[in-house]
mmCIF file of C-alpha atoms in Angstrom:
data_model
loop_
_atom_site.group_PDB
_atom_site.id
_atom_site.type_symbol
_atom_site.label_atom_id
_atom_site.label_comp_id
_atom_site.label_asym_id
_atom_site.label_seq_id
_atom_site.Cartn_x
_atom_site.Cartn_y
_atom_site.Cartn_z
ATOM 1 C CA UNK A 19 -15.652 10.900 21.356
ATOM 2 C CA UNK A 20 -13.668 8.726 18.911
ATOM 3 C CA UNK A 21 -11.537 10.600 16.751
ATOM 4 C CA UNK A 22 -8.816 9.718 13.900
ATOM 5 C CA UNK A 23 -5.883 10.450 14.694
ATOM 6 C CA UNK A 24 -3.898 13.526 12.460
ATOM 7 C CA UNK A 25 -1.140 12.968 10.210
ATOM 8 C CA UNK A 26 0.710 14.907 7.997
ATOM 9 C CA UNK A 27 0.269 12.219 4.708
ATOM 10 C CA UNK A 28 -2.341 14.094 4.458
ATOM 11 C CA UNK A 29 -0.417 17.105 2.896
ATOM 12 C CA UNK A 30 0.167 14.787 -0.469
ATOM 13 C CA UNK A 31 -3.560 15.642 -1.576
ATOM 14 C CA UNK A 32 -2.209 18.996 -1.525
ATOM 15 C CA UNK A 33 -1.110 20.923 -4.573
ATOM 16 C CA UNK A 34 1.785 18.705 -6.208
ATOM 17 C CA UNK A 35 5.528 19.893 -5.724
ATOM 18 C CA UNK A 36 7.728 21.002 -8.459
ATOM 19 C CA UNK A 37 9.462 18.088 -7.383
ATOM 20 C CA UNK A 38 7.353 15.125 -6.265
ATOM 21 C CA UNK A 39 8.951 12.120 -4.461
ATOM 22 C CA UNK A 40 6.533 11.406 -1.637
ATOM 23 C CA UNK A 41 3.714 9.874 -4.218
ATOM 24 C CA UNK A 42 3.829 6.356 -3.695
ATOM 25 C CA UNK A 43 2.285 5.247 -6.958
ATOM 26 C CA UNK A 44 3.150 5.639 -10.640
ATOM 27 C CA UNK A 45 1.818 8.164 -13.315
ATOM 28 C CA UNK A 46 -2.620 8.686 -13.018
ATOM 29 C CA UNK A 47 -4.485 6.662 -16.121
ATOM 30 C CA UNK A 48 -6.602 8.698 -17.508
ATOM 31 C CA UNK A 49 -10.399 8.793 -18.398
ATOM 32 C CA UNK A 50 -10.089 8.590 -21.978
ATOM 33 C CA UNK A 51 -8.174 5.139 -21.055
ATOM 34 C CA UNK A 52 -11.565 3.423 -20.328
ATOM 35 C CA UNK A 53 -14.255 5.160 -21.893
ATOM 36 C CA UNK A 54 -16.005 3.163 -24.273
ATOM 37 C CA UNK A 55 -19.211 3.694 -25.963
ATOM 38 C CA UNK A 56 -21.445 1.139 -23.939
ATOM 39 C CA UNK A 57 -20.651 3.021 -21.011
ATOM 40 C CA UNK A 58 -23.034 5.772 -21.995
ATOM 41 C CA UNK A 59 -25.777 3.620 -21.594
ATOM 42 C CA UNK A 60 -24.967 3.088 -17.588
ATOM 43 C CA UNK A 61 -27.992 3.097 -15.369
ATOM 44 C CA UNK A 62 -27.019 5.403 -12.570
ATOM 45 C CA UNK A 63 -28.948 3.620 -9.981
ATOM 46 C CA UNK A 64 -27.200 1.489 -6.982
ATOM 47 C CA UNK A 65 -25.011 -1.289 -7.061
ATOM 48 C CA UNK A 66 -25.073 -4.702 -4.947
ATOM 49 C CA UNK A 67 -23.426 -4.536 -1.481
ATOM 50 C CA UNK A 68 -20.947 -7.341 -2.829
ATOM 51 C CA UNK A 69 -19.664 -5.574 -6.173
ATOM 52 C CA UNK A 70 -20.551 -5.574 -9.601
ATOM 53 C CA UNK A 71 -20.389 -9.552 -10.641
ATOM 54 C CA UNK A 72 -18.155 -8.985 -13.726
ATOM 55 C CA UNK A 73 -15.402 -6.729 -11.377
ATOM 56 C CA UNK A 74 -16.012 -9.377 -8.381
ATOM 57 C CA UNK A 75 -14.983 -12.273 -11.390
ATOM 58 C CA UNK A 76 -12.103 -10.127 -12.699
ATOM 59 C CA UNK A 77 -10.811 -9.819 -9.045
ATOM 60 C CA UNK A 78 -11.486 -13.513 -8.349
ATOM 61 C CA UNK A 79 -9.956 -15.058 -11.445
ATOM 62 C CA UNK A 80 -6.547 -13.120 -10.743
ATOM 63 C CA UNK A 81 -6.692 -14.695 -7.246
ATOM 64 C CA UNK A 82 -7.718 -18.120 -7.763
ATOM 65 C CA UNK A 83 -10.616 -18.205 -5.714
ATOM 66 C CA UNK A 84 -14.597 -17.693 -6.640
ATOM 67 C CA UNK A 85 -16.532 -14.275 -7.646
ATOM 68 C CA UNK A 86 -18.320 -15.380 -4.375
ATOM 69 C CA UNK A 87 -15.084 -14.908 -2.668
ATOM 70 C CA UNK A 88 -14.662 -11.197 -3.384
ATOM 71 C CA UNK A 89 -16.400 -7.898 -1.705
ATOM 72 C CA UNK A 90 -15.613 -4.860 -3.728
ATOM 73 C CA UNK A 91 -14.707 -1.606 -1.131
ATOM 74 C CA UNK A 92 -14.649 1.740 -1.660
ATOM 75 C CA UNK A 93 -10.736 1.597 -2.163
ATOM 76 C CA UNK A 94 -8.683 -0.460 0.133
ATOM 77 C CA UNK A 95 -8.781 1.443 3.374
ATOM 78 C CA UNK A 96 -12.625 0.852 3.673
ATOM 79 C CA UNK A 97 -11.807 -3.176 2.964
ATOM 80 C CA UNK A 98 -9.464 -2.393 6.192
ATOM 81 C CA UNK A 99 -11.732 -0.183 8.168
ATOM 82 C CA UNK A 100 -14.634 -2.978 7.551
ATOM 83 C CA UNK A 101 -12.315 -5.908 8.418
ATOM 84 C CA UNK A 102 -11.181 -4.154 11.738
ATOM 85 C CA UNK A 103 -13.830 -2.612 12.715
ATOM 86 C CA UNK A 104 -15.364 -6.508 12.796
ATOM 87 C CA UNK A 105 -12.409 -8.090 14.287
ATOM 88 C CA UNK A 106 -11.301 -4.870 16.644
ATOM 89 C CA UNK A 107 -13.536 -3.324 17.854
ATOM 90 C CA UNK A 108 -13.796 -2.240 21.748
ATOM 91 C CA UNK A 109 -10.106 -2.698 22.401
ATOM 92 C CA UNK A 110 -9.669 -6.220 20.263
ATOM 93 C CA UNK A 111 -5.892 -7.198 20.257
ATOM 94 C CA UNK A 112 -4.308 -6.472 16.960
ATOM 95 C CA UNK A 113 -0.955 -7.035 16.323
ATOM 96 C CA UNK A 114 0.796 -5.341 13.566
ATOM 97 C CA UNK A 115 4.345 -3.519 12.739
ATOM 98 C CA UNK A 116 6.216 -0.184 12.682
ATOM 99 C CA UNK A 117 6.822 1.690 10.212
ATOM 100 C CA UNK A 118 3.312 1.343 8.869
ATOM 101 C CA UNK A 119 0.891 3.100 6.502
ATOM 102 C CA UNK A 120 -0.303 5.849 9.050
ATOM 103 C CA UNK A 121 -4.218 5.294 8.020
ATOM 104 C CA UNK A 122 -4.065 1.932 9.116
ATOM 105 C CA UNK A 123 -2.658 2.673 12.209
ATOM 106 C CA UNK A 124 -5.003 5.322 12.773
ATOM 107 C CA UNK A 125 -7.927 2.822 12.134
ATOM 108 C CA UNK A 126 -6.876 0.617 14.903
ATOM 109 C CA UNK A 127 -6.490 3.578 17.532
ATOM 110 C CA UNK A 128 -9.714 5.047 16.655
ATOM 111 C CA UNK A 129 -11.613 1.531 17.279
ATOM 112 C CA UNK A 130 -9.411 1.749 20.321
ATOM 113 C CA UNK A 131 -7.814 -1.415 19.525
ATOM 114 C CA UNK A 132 -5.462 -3.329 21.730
ATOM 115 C CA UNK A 133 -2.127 -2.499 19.455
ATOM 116 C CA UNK A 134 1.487 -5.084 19.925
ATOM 117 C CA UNK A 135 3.916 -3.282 17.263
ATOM 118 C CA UNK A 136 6.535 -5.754 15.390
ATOM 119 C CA UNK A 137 9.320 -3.219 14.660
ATOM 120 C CA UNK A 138 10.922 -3.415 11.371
ATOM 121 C CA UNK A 139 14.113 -1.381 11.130
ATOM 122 C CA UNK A 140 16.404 0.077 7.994
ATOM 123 C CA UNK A 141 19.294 -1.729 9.576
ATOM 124 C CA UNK A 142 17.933 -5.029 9.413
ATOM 125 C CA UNK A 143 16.605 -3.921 5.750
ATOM 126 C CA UNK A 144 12.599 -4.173 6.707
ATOM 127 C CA UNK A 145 12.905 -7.378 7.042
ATOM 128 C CA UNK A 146 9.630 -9.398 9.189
ATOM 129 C CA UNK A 147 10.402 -12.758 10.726
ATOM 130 C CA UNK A 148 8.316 -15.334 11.438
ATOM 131 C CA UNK A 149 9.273 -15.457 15.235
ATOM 132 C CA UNK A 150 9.398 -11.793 16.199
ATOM 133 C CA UNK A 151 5.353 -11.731 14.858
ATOM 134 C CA UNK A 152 5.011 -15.325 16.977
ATOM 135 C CA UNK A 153 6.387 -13.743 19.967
ATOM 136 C CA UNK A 154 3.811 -10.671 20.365
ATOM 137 C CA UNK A 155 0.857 -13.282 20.005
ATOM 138 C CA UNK A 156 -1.346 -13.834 22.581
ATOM 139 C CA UNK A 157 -4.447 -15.809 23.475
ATOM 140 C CA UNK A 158 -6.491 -12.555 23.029
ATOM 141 C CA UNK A 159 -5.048 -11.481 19.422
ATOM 142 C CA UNK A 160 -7.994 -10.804 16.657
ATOM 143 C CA UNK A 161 -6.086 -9.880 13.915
ATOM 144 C CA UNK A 162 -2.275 -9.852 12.634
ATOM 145 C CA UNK A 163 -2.460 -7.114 9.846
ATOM 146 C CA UNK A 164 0.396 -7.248 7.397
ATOM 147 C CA UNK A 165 1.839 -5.590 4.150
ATOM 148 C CA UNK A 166 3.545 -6.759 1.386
ATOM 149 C CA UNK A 167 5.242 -5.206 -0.074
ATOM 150 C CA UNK A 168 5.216 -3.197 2.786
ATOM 151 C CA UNK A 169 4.506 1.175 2.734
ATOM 152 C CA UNK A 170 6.848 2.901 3.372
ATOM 153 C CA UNK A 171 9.711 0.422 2.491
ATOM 154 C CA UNK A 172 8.675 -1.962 -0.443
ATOM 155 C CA UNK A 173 10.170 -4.928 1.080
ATOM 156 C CA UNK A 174 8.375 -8.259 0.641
ATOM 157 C CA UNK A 175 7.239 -10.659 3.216
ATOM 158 C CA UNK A 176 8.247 -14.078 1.703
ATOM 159 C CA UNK A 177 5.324 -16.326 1.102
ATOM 160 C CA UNK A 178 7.313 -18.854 3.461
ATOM 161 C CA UNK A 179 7.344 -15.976 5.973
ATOM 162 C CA UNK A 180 3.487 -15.908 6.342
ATOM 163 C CA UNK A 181 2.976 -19.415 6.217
ATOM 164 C CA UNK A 182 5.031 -20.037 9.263
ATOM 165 C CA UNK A 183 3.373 -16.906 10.598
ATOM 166 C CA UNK A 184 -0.231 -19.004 9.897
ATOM 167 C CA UNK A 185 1.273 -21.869 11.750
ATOM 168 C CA UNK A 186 2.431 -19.608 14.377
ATOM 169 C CA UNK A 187 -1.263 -18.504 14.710
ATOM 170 C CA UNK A 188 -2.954 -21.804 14.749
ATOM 171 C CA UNK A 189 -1.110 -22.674 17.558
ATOM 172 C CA UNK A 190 -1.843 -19.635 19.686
ATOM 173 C CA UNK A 191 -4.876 -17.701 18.470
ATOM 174 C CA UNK A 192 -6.905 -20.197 15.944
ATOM 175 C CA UNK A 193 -9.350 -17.856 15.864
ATOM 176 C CA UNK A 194 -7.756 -14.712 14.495
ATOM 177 C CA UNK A 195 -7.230 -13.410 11.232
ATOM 178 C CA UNK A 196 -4.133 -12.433 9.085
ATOM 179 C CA UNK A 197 -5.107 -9.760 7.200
ATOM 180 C CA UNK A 198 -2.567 -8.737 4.105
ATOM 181 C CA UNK A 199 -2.721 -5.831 2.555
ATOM 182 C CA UNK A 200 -0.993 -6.742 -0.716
ATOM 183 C CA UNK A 201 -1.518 -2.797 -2.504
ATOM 184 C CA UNK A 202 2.070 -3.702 -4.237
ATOM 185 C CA UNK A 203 2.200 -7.042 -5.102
ATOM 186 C CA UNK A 204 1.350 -6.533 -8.913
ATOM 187 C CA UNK A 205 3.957 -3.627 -8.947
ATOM 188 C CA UNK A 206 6.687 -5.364 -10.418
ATOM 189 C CA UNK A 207 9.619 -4.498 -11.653
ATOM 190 C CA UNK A 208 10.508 -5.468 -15.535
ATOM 191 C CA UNK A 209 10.401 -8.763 -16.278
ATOM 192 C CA UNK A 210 10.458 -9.502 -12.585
ATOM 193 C CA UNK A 211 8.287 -12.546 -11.348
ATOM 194 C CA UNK A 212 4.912 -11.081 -9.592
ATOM 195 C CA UNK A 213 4.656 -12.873 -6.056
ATOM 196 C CA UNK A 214 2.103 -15.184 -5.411
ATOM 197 C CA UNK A 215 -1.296 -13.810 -3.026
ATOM 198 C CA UNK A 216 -1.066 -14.822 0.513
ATOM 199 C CA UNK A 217 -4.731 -15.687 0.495
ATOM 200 C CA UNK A 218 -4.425 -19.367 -0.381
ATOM 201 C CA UNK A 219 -2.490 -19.988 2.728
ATOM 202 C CA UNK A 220 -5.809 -21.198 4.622
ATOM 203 C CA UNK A 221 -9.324 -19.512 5.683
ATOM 204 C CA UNK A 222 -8.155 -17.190 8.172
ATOM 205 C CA UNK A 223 -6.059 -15.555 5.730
ATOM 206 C CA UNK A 224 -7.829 -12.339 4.003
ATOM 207 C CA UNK A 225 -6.345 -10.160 1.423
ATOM 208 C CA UNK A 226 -6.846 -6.301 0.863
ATOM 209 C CA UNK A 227 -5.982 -4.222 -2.089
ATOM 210 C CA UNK A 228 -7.215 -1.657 -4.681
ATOM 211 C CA UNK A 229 -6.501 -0.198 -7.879
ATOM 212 C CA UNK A 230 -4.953 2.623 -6.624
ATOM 213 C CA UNK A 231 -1.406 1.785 -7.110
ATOM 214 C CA UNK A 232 -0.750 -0.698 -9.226
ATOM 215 C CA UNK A 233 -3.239 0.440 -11.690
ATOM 216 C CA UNK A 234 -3.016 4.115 -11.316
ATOM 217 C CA UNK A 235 -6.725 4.135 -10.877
ATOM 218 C CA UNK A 236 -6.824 5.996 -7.476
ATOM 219 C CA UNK A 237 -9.420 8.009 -8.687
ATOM 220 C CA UNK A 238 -11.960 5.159 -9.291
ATOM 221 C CA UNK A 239 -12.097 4.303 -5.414
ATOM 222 C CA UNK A 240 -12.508 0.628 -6.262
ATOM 223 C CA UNK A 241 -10.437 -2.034 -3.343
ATOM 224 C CA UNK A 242 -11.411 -5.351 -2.949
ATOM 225 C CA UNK A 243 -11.010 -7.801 0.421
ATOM 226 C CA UNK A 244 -11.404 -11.612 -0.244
ATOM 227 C CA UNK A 245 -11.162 -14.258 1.800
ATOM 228 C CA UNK A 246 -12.394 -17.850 1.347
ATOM 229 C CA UNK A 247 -14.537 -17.601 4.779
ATOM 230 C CA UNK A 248 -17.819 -17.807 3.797
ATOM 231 C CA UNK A 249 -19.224 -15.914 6.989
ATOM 232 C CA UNK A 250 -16.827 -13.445 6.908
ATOM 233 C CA UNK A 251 -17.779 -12.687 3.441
ATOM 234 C CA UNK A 252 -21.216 -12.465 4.056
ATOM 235 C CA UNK A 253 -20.313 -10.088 7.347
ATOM 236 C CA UNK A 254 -18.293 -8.112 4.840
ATOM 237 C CA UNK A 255 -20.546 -7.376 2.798
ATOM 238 C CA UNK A 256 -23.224 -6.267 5.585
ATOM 239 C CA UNK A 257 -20.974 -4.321 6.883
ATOM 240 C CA UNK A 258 -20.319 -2.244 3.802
ATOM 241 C CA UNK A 259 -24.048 -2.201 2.899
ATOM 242 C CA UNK A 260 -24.124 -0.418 6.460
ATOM 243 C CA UNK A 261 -21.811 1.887 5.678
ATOM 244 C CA UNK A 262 -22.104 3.184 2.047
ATOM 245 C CA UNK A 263 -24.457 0.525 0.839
ATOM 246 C CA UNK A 264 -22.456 -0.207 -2.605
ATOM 247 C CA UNK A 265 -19.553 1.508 -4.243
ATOM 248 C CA UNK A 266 -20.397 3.754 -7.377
ATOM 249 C CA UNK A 267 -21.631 1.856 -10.532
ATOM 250 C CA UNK A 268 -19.866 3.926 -12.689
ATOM 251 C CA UNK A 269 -16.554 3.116 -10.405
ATOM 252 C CA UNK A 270 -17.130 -0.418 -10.891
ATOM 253 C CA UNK A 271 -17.290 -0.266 -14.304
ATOM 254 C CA UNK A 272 -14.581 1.636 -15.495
ATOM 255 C CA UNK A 273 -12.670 -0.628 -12.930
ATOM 256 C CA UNK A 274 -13.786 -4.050 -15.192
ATOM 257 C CA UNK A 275 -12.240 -2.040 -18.375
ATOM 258 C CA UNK A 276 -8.877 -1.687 -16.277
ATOM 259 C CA UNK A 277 -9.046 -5.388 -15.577
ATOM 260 C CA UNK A 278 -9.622 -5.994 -19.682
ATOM 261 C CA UNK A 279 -6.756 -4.015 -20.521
ATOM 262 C CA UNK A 280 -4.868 -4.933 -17.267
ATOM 263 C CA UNK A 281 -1.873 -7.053 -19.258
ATOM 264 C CA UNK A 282 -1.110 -3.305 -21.446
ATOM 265 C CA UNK A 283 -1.830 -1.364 -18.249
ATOM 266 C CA UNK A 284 0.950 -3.465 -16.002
ATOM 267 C CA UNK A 285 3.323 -4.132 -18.792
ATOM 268 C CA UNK A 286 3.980 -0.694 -19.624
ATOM 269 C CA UNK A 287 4.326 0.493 -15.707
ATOM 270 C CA UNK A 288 6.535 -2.473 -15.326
ATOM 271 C CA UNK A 289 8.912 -1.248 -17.478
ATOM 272 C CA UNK A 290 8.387 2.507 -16.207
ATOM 273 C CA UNK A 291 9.401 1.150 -12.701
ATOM 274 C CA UNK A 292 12.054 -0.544 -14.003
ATOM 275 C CA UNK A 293 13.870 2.124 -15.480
ATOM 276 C CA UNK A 294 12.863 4.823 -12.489
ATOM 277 C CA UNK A 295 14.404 2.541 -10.157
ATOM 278 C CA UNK A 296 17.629 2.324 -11.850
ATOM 279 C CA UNK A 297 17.938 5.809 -12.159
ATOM 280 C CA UNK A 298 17.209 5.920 -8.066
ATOM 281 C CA UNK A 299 19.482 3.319 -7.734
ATOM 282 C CA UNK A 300 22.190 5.167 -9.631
ATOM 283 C CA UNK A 301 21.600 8.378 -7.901
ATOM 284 C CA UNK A 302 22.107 6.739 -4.270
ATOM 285 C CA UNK A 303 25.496 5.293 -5.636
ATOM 286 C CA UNK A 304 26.506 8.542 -6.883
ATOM 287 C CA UNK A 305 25.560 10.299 -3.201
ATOM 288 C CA UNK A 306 26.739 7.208 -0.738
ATOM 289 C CA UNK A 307 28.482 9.734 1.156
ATOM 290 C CA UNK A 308 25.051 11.324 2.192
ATOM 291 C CA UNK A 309 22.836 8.666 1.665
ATOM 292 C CA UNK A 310 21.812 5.299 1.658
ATOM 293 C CA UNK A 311 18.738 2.856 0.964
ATOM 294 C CA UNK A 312 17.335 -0.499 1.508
ATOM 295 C CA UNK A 313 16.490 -1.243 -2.384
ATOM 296 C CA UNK A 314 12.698 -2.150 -2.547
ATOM 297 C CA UNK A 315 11.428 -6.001 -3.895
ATOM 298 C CA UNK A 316 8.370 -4.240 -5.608
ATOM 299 C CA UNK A 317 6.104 -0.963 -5.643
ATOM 300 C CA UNK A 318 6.953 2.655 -6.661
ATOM 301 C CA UNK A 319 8.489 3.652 -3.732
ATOM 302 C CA UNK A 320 11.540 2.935 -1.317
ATOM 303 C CA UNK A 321 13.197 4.192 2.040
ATOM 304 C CA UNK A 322 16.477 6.300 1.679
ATOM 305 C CA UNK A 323 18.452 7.537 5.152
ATOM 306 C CA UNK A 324 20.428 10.549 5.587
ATOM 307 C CA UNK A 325 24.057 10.035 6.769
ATOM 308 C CA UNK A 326 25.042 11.590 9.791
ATOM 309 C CA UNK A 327 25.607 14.472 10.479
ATOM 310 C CA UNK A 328 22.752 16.080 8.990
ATOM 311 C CA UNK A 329 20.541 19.067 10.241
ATOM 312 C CA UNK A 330 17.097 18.237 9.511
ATOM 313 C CA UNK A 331 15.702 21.618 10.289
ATOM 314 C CA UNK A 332 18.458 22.758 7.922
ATOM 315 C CA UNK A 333 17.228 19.671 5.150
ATOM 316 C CA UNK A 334 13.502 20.806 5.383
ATOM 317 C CA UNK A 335 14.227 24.338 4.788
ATOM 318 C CA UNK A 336 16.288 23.036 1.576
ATOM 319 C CA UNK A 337 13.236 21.052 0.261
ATOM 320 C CA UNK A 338 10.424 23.618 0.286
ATOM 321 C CA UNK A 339 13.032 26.347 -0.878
ATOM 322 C CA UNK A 340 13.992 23.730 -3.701
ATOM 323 C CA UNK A 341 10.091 22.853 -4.179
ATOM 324 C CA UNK A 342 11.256 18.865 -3.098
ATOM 325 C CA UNK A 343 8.644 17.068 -0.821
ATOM 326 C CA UNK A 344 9.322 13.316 0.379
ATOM 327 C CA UNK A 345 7.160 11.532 2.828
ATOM 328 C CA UNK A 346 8.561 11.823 6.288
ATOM 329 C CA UNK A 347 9.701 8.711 7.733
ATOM 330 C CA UNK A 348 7.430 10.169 10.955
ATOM 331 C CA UNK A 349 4.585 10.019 9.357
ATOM 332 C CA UNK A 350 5.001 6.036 9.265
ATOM 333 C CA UNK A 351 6.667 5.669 12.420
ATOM 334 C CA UNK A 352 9.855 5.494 11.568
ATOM 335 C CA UNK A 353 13.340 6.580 12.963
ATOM 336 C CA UNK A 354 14.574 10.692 12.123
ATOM 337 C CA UNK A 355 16.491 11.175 9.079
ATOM 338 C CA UNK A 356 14.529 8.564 7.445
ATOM 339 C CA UNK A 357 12.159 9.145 4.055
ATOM 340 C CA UNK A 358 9.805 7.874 2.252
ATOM 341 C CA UNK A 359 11.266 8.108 -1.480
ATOM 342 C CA UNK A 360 8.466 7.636 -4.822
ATOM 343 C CA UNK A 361 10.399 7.441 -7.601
ATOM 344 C CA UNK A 362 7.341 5.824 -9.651
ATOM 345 C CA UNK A 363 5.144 8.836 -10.435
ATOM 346 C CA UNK A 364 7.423 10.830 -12.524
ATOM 347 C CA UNK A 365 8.580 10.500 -16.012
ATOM 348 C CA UNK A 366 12.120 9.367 -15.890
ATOM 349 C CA UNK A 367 13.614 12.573 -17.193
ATOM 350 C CA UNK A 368 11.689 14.939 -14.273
ATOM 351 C CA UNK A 369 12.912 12.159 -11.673
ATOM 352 C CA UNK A 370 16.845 12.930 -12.505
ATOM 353 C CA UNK A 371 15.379 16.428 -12.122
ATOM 354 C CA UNK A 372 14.015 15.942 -9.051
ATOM 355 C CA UNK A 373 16.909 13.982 -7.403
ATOM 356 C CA UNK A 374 19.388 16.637 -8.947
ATOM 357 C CA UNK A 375 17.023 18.937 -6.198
ATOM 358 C CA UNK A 376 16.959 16.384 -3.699
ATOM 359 C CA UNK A 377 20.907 16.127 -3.709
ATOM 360 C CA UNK A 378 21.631 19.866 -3.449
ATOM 361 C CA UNK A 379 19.041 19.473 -0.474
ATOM 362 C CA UNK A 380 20.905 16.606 1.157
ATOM 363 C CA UNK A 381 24.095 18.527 0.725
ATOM 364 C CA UNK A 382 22.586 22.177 2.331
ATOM 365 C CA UNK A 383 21.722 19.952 5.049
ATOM 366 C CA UNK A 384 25.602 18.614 5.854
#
């Protein structure tokens, strides 16, 4: 029987730590946020298999592309689990990298999907290349799935980077698909410049994301894939009418009044990213003895490394007595000693809080 595989992300639905820095989002919008009279007059009846039209034109105009162009998923895992379970299914090749969001993973094993891993490493800083993606292509590949920024590190793939990676695909498997997840792309930090989508870089190229991080919108449930593939679309959207025949109205539209007050919404993380990652930055300065990180390009999280020696039994122990949780670098696929660090869900004052925890950790553990 097909199963998913088990992970231990799942703990982070959990009761919340004392200190929290395995979140990999920023601080939860509230309801109040988007309520607005008109909504009380919401017929709770079902939506379209494609997405409201007004969220599908929201979606579309901050892409470039048509409303015809969008599907609207129940979050962004189901725009991944739709998208592979077309491509993947029955052991179709898929080639992807390491460390990767585990739930994506787990998608491809439980289609039992043909897997060639791309490993991305802390010492070369996360960085993908072109030619190390080129070089696990095959005749047989369905789908190259990629993230950027990518979970757990928030290091970019440069735009040039997946256009040779297109090329690189054209010659060897024309008929596959690069699918990005692009989650973090809007997370940026300041003033910083917000990195163009991948999805204009030809037909086979599809894009997945949600409001879940970005936004702080998990709640709402509301991803989107688009792609300018008119056939794919239209499997898309069978495919979710299949599966949970339309997301929730009521998701859908509280999702449009985040897209009308998405300029606010952004600005003001922005600027809460900005300052959290500072502060992280400052804190792995101030601990370089036990420590170090590859310093993300956008998101609300980044990968930090404990210096050897270190006990991890001994670190572990630390956290839960200390009330600390970080996302193992396990749970991604990454090397021991490694950690998933969110330093964009707390307010900046509990984050020096929770680092000042996470230090005398890192030091119990040395």
């Amino acid at each position: 029987m097909p199963t998913f595989p088990s992970n231990q992300i799942m703990s982070l639905t959990a009761e919340q730590s004392q200190h929290e820095l395995g979140e990999s989002y920023g601080p939860d919008l509230r309801l109040a946020d988007l309520l607005t009279p008109e909504l009380a007059d919401l017929e709770l009846s079902y939506g379209t298999a494609a997405g409201d039209p007004r969220l599908r034109a929201a979606i579309a105009d901050r892409h470039g592309v048509r409303p015809d162009q969008v599907v609207v998923t129940v979050g962004g895992m189901h725009g991944i689990f739709l998208l592979s379970y077309l491509l993947a299914d029955g052991g179709g090749q898929v080639v992807t990298t390491a460390p990767m969001f585990p739930m994506t993973r787990n998608i491809y094993a439980s289609l039992g999907a043909d897997v060639r891993v791309v490993p991305v490493t802390f010492d070369d800083g996360y960085r993908l290349t072109a030619d190390a993606v080129r070089a696990q292509l095959t005749a047989d590949t369905k789908l190259v799935s990629l993230t950027t920024p990518q979970n757990p590190s928030g290091v970019a793939v440069p735009l040039e980077t997946l256009q040779e990676i297109v090329i690189a695909m054209n010659a060897v498997c024309p008929d596959a698909y690069l699918m990005i997840d692009e989650t973090y792309r809007v997370a940026s930090y300041g003033d910083d410049a917000v990195a163009e989508t991948a999805v204009r870089l030809g037909p086979k190229v599809v894009s997945v994301a949600s409001l879940s991080k970005c936004h702080g919108a998990a709640g709402l449930r509301i991803g989107w894939v688009i792609s300018t593939d008119a056939e794919l679309v239209d499997q898309l959207s069978t495919a979710k009418f299949s599966t949970v025949v339309s997301a929730s109205p009521v998701s859908e539209a509280l999702a449009v009044r985040v897209f009308e007050q998405e300029d606010q919404i952004l600005g003001v993380r922005r600027s809460w990213l900005a300052e959290n990652l500072l502060i992280t930055q400052d804190w792995v300065s101030e601990n370089s003895d036990v420590v170090e990180w590859v310093r993300p390009d956008a998101g609300a999280l980044c990968v930090v490394r404990l210096k050897p020696p270190v006990d991890l039994d001994r670190f572990g122990k630390a956290c839960r007595e200390l009330g600390v949780r970080l996302a193992d670098g396990d749970w991604f696929g990454d090397e021991p000693g490694v950690f998933r660090l969110g330093f964009g869900f707390l307010p900046a004052g509990e984050l020096k809080a929770a680092l000042d925890a996470l230090r005398e950790a890192v030091h119990a553990a040395h």
